[in-house]
Amino acid sequence: MNTKLKILLRAGVFSLAAVFAFAFTQPQQGVLKAQVAPNQWEEIDETSLYDCSGTSSICTARFDESGNMIEDSDRPGVYTQL
């Protein structure tokens, strides 16, 4: 009986940890786009490899379904696909 209780306790702790891990992470919303030229945006895949070097302009940002940039989603730099 004591062994079963320990197993149940471990499972409960693991389950609780999993719930807390997802409870405090916020999913990314919107479409990820890269600025390929001044004021010219191109949708990029979430898993694509790219670099944002420098800080002179906006490299990537997320856009809502209306095409508006989502506040605080922009990343500075110059977009370069790897």
PDB file of C-alpha atoms in Angstrom:
ATOM      1  CA  MET A   1       0.000   0.000   0.000  1.00  0.00           C
ATOM      2  CA  ASN A   2       2.813   2.396   0.842  1.00  0.00           C
ATOM      3  CA  THR A   3       4.388   1.952  -2.617  1.00  0.00           C
ATOM      4  CA  LYS A   4       1.095   2.670  -4.366  1.00  0.00           C
ATOM      5  CA  LEU A   5       0.697   5.854  -2.350  1.00  0.00           C
ATOM      6  CA  LYS A   6       4.184   7.045  -3.362  1.00  0.00           C
ATOM      7  CA  ILE A   7       3.424   6.347  -7.031  1.00  0.00           C
ATOM      8  CA  LEU A   8       0.143   8.252  -6.828  1.00  0.00           C
ATOM      9  CA  LEU A   9       1.850  11.144  -5.072  1.00  0.00           C
ATOM     10  CA  ARG A  10       4.564  11.345  -7.744  1.00  0.00           C
ATOM     11  CA  ALA A  11       1.952  11.226 -10.506  1.00  0.00           C
ATOM     12  CA  GLY A  12      -0.013  13.992  -8.812  1.00  0.00           C
ATOM     13  CA  VAL A  13       3.050  16.216  -8.471  1.00  0.00           C
ATOM     14  CA  PHE A  14       3.976  15.615 -12.115  1.00  0.00           C
ATOM     15  CA  SER A  15       0.437  16.426 -13.259  1.00  0.00           C
ATOM     16  CA  LEU A  16       0.360  19.603 -11.211  1.00  0.00           C
ATOM     17  CA  ALA A  17       3.712  20.701 -12.649  1.00  0.00           C
ATOM     18  CA  ALA A  18       2.405  20.145 -16.181  1.00  0.00           C
ATOM     19  CA  VAL A  19      -0.699  22.225 -15.467  1.00  0.00           C
ATOM     20  CA  PHE A  20       1.383  25.099 -14.074  1.00  0.00           C
ATOM     21  CA  ALA A  21       3.762  24.988 -17.052  1.00  0.00           C
ATOM     22  CA  PHE A  22       0.902  25.572 -19.483  1.00  0.00           C
ATOM     23  CA  ALA A  23      -1.012  27.956 -17.239  1.00  0.00           C
ATOM     24  CA  PHE A  24       1.718  30.592 -17.302  1.00  0.00           C
ATOM     25  CA  THR A  25       2.720  30.414 -20.964  1.00  0.00           C
ATOM     26  CA  GLN A  26       0.865  32.544 -23.435  1.00  0.00           C
ATOM     27  CA  PRO A  27       0.441  31.186 -26.949  1.00  0.00           C
ATOM     28  CA  GLN A  28       1.735  33.302 -29.806  1.00  0.00           C
ATOM     29  CA  GLN A  29      -1.103  34.959 -31.634  1.00  0.00           C
ATOM     30  CA  GLY A  30      -1.227  36.350 -35.132  1.00  0.00           C
ATOM     31  CA  VAL A  31       0.738  35.681 -38.279  1.00  0.00           C
ATOM     32  CA  LEU A  32       4.532  36.026 -38.235  1.00  0.00           C
ATOM     33  CA  LYS A  33       5.830  38.257 -41.019  1.00  0.00           C
ATOM     34  CA  ALA A  34       9.271  39.514 -42.008  1.00  0.00           C
ATOM     35  CA  GLN A  35       9.990  42.954 -43.411  1.00  0.00           C
ATOM     36  CA  VAL A  36      11.785  42.109 -46.663  1.00  0.00           C
ATOM     37  CA  ALA A  37      11.906  45.720 -47.897  1.00  0.00           C
ATOM     38  CA  PRO A  38      10.719  49.037 -46.445  1.00  0.00           C
ATOM     39  CA  ASN A  39       6.987  48.650 -45.744  1.00  0.00           C
ATOM     40  CA  GLN A  40       6.927  45.295 -47.568  1.00  0.00           C
ATOM     41  CA  TRP A  41       5.995  42.322 -45.389  1.00  0.00           C
ATOM     42  CA  GLU A  42       6.118  38.623 -46.223  1.00  0.00           C
ATOM     43  CA  GLU A  43       4.575  35.818 -44.163  1.00  0.00           C
ATOM     44  CA  ILE A  44       7.203  33.391 -42.892  1.00  0.00           C
ATOM     45  CA  ASP A  45       6.908  29.928 -41.404  1.00  0.00           C
ATOM     46  CA  GLU A  46       7.183  29.709 -37.615  1.00  0.00           C
ATOM     47  CA  THR A  47       9.979  27.146 -37.948  1.00  0.00           C
ATOM     48  CA  SER A  48      12.007  28.890 -40.665  1.00  0.00           C
ATOM     49  CA  LEU A  49      15.580  29.873 -39.875  1.00  0.00           C
ATOM     50  CA  TYR A  50      16.373  33.579 -40.096  1.00  0.00           C
ATOM     51  CA  ASP A  51      18.590  36.232 -38.550  1.00  0.00           C
ATOM     52  CA  CYS A  52      17.744  39.721 -37.340  1.00  0.00           C
ATOM     53  CA  SER A  53      20.987  41.683 -37.309  1.00  0.00           C
ATOM     54  CA  GLY A  54      21.292  45.317 -36.277  1.00  0.00           C
ATOM     55  CA  THR A  55      18.614  47.571 -34.825  1.00  0.00           C
ATOM     56  CA  SER A  56      17.916  50.006 -37.638  1.00  0.00           C
ATOM     57  CA  SER A  57      14.443  48.775 -38.598  1.00  0.00           C
ATOM     58  CA  ILE A  58      11.823  46.142 -37.821  1.00  0.00           C
ATOM     59  CA  CYS A  59      12.894  42.596 -38.710  1.00  0.00           C
ATOM     60  CA  THR A  60       9.801  40.554 -37.841  1.00  0.00           C
ATOM     61  CA  ALA A  61       6.405  41.209 -36.311  1.00  0.00           C
ATOM     62  CA  ARG A  62       3.069  39.514 -35.767  1.00  0.00           C
ATOM     63  CA  PHE A  63      -0.087  40.697 -37.519  1.00  0.00           C
ATOM     64  CA  ASP A  64      -3.738  40.138 -36.631  1.00  0.00           C
ATOM     65  CA  GLU A  65      -6.426  38.897 -39.022  1.00  0.00           C
ATOM     66  CA  SER A  66      -7.081  42.498 -40.158  1.00  0.00           C
ATOM     67  CA  GLY A  67      -3.448  42.970 -41.181  1.00  0.00           C
ATOM     68  CA  ASN A  68      -2.614  45.263 -38.270  1.00  0.00           C
ATOM     69  CA  MET A  69       0.668  44.803 -36.412  1.00  0.00           C
ATOM     70  CA  ILE A  70       0.140  43.387 -32.915  1.00  0.00           C
ATOM     71  CA  GLU A  71       1.515  45.734 -30.279  1.00  0.00           C
ATOM     72  CA  ASP A  72       4.923  44.777 -28.804  1.00  0.00           C
ATOM     73  CA  SER A  73       5.366  41.883 -31.249  1.00  0.00           C
ATOM     74  CA  ASP A  74       8.014  43.574 -33.408  1.00  0.00           C
ATOM     75  CA  ARG A  75      11.660  42.552 -33.299  1.00  0.00           C
ATOM     76  CA  PRO A  76      14.348  45.036 -34.403  1.00  0.00           C
ATOM     77  CA  GLY A  77      16.952  44.281 -37.047  1.00  0.00           C
ATOM     78  CA  VAL A  78      17.374  43.500 -40.714  1.00  0.00           C
ATOM     79  CA  TYR A  79      15.734  40.255 -41.839  1.00  0.00           C
ATOM     80  CA  THR A  80      17.996  37.675 -43.453  1.00  0.00           C
ATOM     81  CA  GLN A  81      16.738  34.192 -44.319  1.00  0.00           C
ATOM     82  CA  LEU A  82      19.258  31.469 -43.490  1.00  0.00           C
TER      83      LEU A  82
END
